[in-house]
Coordinates of C-alpha atoms and ligand atoms in Angstrom, one line a residue:
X71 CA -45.8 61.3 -38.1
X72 CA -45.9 62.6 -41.6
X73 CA -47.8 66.0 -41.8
X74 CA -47.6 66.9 -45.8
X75 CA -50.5 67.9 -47.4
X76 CA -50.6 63.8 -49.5
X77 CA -50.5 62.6 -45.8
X78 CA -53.4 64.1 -44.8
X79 CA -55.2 63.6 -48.2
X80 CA -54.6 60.0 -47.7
X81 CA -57.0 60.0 -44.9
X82 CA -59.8 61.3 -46.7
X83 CA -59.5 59.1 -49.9
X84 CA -63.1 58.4 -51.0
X85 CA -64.3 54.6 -50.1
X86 CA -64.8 53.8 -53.4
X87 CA -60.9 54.5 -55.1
X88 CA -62.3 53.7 -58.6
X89 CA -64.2 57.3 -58.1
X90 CA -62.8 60.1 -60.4
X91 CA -60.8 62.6 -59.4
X92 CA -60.1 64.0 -62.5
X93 CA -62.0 63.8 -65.7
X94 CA -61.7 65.6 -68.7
X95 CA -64.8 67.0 -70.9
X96 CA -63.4 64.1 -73.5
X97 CA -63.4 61.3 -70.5
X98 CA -60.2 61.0 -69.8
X99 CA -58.8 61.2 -66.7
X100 CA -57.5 60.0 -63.3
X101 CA -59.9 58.1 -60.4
X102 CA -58.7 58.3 -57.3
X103 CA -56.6 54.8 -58.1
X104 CA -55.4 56.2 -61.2
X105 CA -54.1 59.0 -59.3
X106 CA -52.5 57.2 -56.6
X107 CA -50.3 55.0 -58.7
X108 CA -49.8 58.1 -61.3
X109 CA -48.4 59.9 -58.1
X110 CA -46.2 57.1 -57.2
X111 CA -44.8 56.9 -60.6
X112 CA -43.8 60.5 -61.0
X113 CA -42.4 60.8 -57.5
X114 CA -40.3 57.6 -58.5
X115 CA -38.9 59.5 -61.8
X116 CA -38.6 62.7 -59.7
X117 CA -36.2 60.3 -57.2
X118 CA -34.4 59.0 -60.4
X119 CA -33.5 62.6 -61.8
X120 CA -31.9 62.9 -58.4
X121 CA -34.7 65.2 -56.9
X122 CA -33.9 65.4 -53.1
X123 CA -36.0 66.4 -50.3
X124 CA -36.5 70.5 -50.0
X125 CA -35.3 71.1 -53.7
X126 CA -37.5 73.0 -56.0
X127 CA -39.2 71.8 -59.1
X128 CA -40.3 74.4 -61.1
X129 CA -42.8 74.0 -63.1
X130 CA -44.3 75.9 -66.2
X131 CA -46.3 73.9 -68.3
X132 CA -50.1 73.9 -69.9
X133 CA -52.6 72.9 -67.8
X134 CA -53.4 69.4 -67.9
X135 CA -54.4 66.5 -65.3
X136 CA -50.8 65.3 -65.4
X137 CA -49.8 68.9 -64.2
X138 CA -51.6 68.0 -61.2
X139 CA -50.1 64.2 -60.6
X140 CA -47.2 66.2 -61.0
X141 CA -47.6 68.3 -58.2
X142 CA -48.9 66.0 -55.4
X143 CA -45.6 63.6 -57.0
X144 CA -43.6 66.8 -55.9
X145 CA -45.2 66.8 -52.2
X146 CA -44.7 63.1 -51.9
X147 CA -40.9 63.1 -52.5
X148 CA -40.5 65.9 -50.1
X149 CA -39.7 68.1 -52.5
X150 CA -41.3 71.8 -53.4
X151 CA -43.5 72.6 -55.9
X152 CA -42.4 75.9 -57.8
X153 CA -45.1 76.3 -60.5
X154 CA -44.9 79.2 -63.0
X155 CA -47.4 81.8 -64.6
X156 CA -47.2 80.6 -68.6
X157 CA -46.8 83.6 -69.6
X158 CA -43.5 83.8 -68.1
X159 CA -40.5 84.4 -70.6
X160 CA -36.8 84.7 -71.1
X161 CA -35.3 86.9 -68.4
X162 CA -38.6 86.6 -66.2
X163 CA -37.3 83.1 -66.2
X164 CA -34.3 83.4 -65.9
X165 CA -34.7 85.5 -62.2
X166 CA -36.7 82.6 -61.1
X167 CA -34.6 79.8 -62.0
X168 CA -31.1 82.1 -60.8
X169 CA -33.4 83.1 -57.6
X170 CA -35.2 79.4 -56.9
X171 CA -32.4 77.2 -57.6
X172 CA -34.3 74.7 -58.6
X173 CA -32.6 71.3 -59.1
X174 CA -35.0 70.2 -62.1
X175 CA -37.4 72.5 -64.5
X176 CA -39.8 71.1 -66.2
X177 CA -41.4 73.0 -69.5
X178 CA -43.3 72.5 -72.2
X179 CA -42.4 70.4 -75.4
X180 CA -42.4 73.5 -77.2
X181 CA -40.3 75.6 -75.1
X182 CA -37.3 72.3 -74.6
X183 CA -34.7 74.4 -76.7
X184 CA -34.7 77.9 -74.8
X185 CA -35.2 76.2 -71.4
X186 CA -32.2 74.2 -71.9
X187 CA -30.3 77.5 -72.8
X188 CA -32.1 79.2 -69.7
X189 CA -31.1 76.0 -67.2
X190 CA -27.5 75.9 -68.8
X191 CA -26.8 79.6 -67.5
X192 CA -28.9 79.5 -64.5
X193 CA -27.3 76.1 -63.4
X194 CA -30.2 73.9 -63.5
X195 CA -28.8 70.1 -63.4
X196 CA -32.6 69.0 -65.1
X197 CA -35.0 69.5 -67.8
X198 CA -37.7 67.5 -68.6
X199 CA -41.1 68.4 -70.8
X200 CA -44.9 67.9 -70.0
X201 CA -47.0 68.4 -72.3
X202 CA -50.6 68.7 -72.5
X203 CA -51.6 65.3 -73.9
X204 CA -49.9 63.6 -71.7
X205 CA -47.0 63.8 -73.7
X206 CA -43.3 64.7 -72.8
X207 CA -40.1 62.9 -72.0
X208 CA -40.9 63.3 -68.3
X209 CA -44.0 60.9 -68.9
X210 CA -41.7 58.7 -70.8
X211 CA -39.4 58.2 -68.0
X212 CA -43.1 57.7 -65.8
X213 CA -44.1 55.2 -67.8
X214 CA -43.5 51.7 -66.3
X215 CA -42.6 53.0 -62.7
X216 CA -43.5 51.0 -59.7
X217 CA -47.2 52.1 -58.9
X218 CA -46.0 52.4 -55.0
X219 CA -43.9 54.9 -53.6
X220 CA -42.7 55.7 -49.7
X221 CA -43.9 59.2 -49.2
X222 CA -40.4 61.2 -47.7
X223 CA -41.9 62.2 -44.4
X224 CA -42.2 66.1 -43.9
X225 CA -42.9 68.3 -40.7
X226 CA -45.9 70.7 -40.8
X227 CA -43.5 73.5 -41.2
X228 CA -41.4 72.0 -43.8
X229 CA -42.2 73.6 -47.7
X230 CA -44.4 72.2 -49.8
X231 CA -44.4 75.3 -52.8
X232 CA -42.8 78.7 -53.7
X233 CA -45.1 80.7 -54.8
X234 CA -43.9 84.4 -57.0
X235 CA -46.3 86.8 -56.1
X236 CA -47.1 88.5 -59.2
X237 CA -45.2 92.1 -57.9
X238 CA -46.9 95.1 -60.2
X239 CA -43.8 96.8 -58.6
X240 CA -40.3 95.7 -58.0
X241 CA -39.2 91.8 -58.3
X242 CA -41.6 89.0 -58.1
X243 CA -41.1 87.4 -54.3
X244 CA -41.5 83.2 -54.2
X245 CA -44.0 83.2 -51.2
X246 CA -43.2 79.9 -48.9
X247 CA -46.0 77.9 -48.2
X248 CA -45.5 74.9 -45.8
X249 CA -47.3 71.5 -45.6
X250 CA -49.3 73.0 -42.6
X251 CA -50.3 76.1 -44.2
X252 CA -52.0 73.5 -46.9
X253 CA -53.6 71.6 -45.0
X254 CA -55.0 73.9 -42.4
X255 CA -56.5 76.1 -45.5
X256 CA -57.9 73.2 -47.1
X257 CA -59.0 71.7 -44.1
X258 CA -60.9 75.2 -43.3
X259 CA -62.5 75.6 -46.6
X260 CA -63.7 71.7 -46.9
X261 CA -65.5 72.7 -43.4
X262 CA -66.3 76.1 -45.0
X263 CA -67.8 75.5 -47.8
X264 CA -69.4 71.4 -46.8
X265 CA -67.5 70.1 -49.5
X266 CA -67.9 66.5 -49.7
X267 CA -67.2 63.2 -51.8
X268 CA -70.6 64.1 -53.7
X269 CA -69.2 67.0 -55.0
X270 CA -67.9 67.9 -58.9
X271 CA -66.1 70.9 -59.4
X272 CA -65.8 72.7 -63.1
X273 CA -62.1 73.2 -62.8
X274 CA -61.5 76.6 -65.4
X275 CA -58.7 78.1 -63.5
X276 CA -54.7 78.1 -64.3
X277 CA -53.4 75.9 -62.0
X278 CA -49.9 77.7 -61.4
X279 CA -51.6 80.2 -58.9
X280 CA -53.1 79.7 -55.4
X281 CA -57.0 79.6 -56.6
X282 CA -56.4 76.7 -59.4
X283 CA -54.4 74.8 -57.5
X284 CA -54.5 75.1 -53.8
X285 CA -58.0 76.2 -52.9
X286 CA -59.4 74.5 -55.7
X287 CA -57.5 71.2 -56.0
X288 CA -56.9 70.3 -52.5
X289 CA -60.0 71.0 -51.1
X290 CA -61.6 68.4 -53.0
X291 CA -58.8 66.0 -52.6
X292 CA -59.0 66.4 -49.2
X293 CA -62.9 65.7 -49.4
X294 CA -62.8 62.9 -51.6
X295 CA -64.7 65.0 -54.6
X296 CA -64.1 65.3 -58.3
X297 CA -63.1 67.8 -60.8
X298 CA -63.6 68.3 -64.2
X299 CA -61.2 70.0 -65.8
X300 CA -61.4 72.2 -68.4
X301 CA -57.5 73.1 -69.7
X302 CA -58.8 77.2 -70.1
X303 CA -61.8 79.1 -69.4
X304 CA -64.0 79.0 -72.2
X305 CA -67.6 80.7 -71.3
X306 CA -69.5 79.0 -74.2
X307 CA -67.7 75.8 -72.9
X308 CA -68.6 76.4 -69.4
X309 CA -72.4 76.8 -69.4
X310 CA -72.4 73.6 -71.9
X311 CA -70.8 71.7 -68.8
X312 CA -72.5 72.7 -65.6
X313 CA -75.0 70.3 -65.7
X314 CA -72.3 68.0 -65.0
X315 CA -71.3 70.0 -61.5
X316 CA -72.6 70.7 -58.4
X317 CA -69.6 73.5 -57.8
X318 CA -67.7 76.4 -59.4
X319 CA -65.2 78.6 -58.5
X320 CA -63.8 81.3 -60.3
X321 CA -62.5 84.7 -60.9
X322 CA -65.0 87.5 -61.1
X323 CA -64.2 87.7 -65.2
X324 CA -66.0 84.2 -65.0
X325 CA -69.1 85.8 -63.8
X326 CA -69.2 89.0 -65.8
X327 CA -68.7 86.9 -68.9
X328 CA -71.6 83.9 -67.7
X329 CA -74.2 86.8 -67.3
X330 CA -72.9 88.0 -71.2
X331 CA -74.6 84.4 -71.9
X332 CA -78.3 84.3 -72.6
X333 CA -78.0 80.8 -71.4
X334 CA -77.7 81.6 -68.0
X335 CA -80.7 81.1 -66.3
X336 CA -82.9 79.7 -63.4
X337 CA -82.5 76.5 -64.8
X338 CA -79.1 75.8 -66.1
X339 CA -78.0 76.1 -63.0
X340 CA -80.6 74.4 -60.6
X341 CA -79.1 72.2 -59.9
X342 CA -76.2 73.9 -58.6
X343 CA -75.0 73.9 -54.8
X344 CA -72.5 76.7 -55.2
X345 CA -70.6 79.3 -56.6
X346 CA -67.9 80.5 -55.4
X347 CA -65.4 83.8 -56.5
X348 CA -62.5 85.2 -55.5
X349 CA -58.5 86.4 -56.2
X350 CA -60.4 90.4 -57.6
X351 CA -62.5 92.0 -56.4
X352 CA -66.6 90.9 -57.9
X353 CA -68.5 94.2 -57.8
X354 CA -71.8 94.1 -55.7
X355 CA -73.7 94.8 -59.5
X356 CA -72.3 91.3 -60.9
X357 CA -73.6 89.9 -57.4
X358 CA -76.9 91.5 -57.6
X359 CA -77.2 90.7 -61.3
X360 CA -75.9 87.0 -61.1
X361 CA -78.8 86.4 -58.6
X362 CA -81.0 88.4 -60.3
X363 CA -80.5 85.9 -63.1
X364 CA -80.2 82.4 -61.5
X365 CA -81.6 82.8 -58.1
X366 CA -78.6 82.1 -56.6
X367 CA -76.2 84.4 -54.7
X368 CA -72.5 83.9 -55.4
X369 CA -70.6 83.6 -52.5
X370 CA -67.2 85.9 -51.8
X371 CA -64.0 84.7 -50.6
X372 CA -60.8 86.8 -50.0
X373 CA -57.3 85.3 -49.9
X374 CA -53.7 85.4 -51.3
X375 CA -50.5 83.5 -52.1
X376 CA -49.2 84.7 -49.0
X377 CA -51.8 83.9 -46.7
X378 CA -54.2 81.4 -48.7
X379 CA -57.8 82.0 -48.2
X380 CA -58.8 84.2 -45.4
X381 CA -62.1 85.2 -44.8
X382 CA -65.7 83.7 -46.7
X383 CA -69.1 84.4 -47.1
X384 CA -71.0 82.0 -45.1
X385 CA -72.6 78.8 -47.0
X386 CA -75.6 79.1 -44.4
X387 CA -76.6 82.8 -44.0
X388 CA -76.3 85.7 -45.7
X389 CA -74.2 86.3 -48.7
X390 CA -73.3 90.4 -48.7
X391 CA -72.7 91.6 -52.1
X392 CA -69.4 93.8 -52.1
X393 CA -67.7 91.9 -48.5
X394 CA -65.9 88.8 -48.6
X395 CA -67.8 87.5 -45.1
X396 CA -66.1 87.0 -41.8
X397 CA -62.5 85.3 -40.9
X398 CA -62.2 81.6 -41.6
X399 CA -61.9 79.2 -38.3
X400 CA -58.4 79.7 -37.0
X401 CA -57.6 82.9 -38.6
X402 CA -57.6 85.8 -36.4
X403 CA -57.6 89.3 -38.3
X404 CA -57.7 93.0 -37.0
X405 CA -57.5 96.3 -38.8
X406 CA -54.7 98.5 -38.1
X407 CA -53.6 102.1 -38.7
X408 CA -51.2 102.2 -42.2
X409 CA -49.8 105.1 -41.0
X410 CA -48.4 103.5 -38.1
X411 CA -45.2 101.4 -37.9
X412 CA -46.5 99.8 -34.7
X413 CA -49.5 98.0 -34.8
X414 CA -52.5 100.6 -34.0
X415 CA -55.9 99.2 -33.7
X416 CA -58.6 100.9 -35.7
X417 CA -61.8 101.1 -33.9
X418 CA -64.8 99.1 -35.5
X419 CA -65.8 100.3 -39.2
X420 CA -63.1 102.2 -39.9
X421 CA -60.5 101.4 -42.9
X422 CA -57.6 100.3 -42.5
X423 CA -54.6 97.7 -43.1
X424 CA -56.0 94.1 -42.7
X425 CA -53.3 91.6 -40.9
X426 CA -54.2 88.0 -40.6
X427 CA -52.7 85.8 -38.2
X428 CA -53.1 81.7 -37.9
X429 CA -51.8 78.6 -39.4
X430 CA -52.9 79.4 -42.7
X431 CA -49.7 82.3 -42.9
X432 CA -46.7 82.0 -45.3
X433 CA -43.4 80.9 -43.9
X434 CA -41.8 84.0 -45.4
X435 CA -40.2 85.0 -48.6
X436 CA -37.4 83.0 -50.2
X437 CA -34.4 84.1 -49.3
X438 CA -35.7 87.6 -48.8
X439 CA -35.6 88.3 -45.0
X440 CA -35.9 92.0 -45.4
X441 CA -39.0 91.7 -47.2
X442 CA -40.3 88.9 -45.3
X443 CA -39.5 91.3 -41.9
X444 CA -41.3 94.1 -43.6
X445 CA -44.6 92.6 -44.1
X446 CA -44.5 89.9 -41.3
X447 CA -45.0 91.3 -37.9
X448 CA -42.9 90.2 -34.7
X449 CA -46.2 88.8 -33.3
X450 CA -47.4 86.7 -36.4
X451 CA -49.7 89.1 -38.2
X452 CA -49.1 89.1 -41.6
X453 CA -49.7 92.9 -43.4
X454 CA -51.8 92.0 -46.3
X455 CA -51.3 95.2 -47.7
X456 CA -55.1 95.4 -48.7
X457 CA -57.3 97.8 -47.1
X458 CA -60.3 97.2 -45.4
X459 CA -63.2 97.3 -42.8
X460 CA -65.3 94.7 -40.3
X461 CA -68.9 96.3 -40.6
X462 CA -71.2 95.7 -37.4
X463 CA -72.0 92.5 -38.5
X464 CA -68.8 91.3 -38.5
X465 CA -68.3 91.0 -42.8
X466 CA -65.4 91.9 -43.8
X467 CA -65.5 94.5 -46.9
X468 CA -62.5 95.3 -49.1
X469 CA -62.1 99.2 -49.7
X470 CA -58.6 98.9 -52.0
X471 CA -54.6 97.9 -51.9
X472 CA -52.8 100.0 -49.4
X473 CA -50.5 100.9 -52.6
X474 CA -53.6 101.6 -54.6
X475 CA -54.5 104.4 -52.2
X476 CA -54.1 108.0 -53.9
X477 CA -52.8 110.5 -51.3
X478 CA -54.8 113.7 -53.0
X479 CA -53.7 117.1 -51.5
X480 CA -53.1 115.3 -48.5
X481 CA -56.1 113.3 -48.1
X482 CA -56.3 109.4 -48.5
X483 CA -58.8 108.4 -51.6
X484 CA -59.5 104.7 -51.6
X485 CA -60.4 104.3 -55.4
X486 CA -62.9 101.5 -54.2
X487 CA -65.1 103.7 -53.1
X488 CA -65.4 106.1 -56.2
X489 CA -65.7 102.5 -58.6
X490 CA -68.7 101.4 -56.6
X491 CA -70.6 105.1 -57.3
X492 CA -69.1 105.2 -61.3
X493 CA -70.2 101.5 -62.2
X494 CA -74.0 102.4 -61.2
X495 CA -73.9 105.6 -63.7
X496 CA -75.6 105.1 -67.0
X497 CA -73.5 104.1 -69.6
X498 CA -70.8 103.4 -67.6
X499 CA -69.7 99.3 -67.7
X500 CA -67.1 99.2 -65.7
X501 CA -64.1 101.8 -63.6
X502 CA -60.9 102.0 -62.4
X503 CA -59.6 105.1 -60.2
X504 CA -55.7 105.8 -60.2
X505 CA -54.0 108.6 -58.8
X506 CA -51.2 109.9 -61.3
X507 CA -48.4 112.7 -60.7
X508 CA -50.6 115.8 -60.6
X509 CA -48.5 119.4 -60.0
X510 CA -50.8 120.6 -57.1
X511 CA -52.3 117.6 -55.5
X512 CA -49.9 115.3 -55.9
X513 CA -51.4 112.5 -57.0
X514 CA -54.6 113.4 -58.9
X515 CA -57.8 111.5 -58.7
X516 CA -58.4 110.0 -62.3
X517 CA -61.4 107.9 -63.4
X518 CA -60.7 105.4 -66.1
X519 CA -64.3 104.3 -67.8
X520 CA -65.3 101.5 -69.7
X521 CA -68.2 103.0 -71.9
X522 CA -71.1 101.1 -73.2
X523 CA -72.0 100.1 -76.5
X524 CA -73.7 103.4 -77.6
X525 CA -73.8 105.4 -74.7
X526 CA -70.6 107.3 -73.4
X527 CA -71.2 109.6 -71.0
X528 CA -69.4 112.8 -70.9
X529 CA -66.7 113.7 -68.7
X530 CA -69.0 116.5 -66.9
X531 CA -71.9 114.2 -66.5
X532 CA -69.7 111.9 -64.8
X533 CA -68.3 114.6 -62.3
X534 CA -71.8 116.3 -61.8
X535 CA -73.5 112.8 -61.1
X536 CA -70.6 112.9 -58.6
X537 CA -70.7 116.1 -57.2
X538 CA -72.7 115.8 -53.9
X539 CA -72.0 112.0 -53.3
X540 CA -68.2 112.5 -52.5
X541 CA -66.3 115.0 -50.7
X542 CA -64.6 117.2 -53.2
X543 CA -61.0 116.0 -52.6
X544 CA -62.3 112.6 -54.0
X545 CA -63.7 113.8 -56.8
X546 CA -61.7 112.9 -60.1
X547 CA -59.9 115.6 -61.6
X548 CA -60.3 114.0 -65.0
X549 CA -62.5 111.5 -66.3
X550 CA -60.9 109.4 -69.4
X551 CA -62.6 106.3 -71.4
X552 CA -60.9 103.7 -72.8
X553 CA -62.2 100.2 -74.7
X554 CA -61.0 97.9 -72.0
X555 CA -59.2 97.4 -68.7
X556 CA -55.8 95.9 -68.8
X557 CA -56.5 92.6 -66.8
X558 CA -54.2 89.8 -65.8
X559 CA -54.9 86.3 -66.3
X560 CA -56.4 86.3 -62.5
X561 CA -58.9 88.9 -63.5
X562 CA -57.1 91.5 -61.6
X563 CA -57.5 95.5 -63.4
X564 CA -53.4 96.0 -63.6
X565 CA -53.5 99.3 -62.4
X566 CA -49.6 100.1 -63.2
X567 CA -50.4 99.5 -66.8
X568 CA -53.4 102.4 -66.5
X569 CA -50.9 104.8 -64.3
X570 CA -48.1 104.1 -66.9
X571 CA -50.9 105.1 -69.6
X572 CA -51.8 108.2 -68.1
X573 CA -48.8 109.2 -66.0
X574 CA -48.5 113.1 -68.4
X575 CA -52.3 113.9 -67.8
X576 CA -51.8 116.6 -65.5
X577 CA -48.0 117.5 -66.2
Ligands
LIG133 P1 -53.0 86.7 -55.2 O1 -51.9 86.6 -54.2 O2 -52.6 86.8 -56.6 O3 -54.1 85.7 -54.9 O4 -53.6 88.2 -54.9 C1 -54.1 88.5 -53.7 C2 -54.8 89.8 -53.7 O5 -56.0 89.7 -54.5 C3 -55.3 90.2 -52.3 O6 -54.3 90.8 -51.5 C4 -56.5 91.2 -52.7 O7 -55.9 92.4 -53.0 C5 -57.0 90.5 -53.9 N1 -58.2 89.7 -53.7 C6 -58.3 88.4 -53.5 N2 -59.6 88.1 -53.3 C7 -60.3 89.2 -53.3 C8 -61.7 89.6 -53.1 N3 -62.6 88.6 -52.9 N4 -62.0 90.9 -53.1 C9 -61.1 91.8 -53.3 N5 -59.8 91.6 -53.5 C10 -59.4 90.3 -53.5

């Protein structure tokens, strides 16, 4: 029996196939029909460039619906789908291509020249461009294929993507995800989140990262629903569109920068059924003020490449600002001592490593077995390296990354916990706490501050609002405010860039 992720999306093709699956904000598109002749097609060019099954086809490309035919074309002729950040560049490409091996790379018009240089050194038999109208001599050799295609039959455990993990430190690892970690997370969050054929998602996300592309894309193919797809995030944009969707999911930048709208209110977004964030943390302040707003409470998810999503809110019941809700069906997770090579169980409410176990973990890292041994324990528990707590209710709540941790004097300082207190001061927008090389301590405990428009507060009302609230090894030993926090396309703060920044303030 065939158990890739187009398999299973074949059973839950909506009745109607002339339905869209895609549509653009200009009306173009794909219907499910569209898309499963558009599939066929690529996977039939795919075949003819001499794409076998289990070799890689990276991808880096603009976003566009053809990106996604793309995609499930890969799945359908067995082979894996390797997409890349945009952003990417010469010798970041080159380690993927020398580390993936893939046997085609596909690129954008633009790019043709240097990726043929980059493929030629890195051994690459195949380059073909996509771009973002459709254009590209991969669509020219598309064009005019047979509109039916024999899926190449894959095992649940067989890959279905490589996935880099971004890596702040050290080399990016290609995360392998299998057909059956696809379709038991999309099968979860369909159930999840009640996501039917009814259902239109505004699709702002890049699609070369697990949100974009797995949690969004295949849980409404595998409910029949439609997207419409917007090829960046563009607020202005966004709030002009939602009375077109039921649906949203996003990064918690999305949120921050709707409530900057005065358009966002009670009634642009009645007729909503859900939001949903995730991939960075969404502070319990845009929660409370989001709902304040629109009456609606946002509701937290909390996943990653290696593990797809993990825990959520619930879609009946109560939405906790500041936790990302309970495990998903089939996912088991515990709490563990970090500074124990064993797994050590942490009793109820304390911090600690989260692991996840279930059929929604990674296969491994390519061709990296020391890694993959390092965070992948003997008895299936993947070490998330992100540090948490179950609260007696059962909600899980994120307290920071188990690399984010300062070790002050000694003591462990999970920076979430001083954010939370800063962002509620006067004047202060937003915070990040790093720990940089400090003579005494260290690492010491430094608050970065995003200041409002005309109201900065000093560093000693910052530590005396402080004072009292947090024992005094957590206490920052400098407060500094800067115009912005770096961010990565995923929302995420990039705290290396802010430790880099400040790495001489105590020396
Ligand atoms: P990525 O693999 O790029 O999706 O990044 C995964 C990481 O993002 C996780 O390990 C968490 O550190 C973080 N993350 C994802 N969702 C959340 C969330 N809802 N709250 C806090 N952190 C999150």
């Amino acid at each position: 029996m065939n158990q890739s992720l187009f398999a299973e999306v074949g059973k839950h093709l909506p009745s109607d196939l002339s339905k869209p699956f895609i549509r653009t904000p200009l009306g173009g598109g794909y219907s499910y029909a569209d898309m499963l002749r558009s599939t066929s097609q690529f996977a039939h060019a795919l075949v003819e460039l001499g794409v076998q099954p289990g070799d890689r086809v990276a991808v880096q490309v603009d976003k566009s619906p053809e990106t996604v035919m793309l995609y499930l074309a890969v799945l359908r002729a067995g082979a894996v789908y390797l997409p890349l950040n945009s952003g990417y560049t010469g010798d970041e490409l080159r380690y993927f291509l020398d580390d993936a091996e893939p046997s085609l790379f596909v690129c954008a018009p633009a790019f043709e020249a240097q990726a043929r240089e980059l493929a030629k050194v890195s051994g690459v038999a195949h380059v073909e461009t996509l771009g973002d109208a459709g254009d590209g001599s991969l669509m020219d050799r598309v064009h005019g294929k047979p509109g039916r295609f024999a899926d190449v039959e894959r095992a649940a455990s067989d890959l279905a993507a490589i996935l880099y993990t971004s890596g702040t430190t050290g080399r990016s690892k290609g995360a392998m995800i299998s057909h059956g970690n696809l379709v038991s997370n999309a099968r979860a969050l369909v159930g999840a989140w009640q996501i039917t054929s009814e259902d239109w998602l505004l699709h702002a996300l890049p699609i070369f990262h697990i949100h974009g592309l797995f949690v969004a894309c295949n849980s409404l193919l595998m409910a029949g629903g439609s997207m419409l797809f917007l090829s960046k995030f563009d607020v202005a944009q966004m709030l002009r569109l939602l009375p077109q969707v039921n649906l949203l999911m996003g990064v918690p930048t999305f949120y921050t920068r709707l409530l900057d709208q005065p358009g966002l209110s009670r009634e642009a977004v009645a007729h909503m059924r859900l939001f949903i964030s995730g991939s960075a943390p969404l502070t319990a302040e845009t929660h409370k003020a989001f709902s304040e707003r629109t009456g609606m409470a946002i509701l937290e998810r909390y996943g990653m490449t290696e593990t797809g999503m993990n825990t959520s809110n619930p879609l009946d019941g109560e939405r906790i600002a500041g936790t990302v809700g309970f495990p998903l069906p089939g996912v088991e997770l515990r709490i563990t001592d970090p500074a124990q090579a064993e797994p050590t169980l942490l009793p109820q409410g304390e911090p600690g490593m989260i692991e996840v176990r279930g059929p929604n973990v990674f296969q491994g890292y390519w061709r990296m077995p020391e890694k993959t041994a390092e965070e992948l324990r003997a008895d299936g528990y993947f070490m998330t390296g992100d540090i948490g707590f179950v609260d007696d209710r059962g909600y899980v709540q994120i307290v920071g990354r188990n690399k984010d941790m300062i070790i002050s004097g000694g003591f462990n300082v999970y920076p979430k916990e001083l954010e939370e207190i800063l962002d509620t001061l006067p004047g202060v927008v937003e915070s990040a706490v790093i720990g940089v090389p400090h003579p005494d301590f260290g690492e010491g405990v430094t608050a970065v501050l995003v200041a409002g428009k005309d109201q900065a507060p000093t560093e000693a009302q910052v530590l005396a609002a402080l004072d009292g609230k947090l024992a005094r090894f957590k206490q920052p030993k400098r407060v500094m405010v800067v115009d912005a926090l770096p961010r990565n396309v995923m929302g995420k703060v990039q705290k290396n860039v802010l430790r880099e920044q400040f790495k001489a303030l105590y020396s």
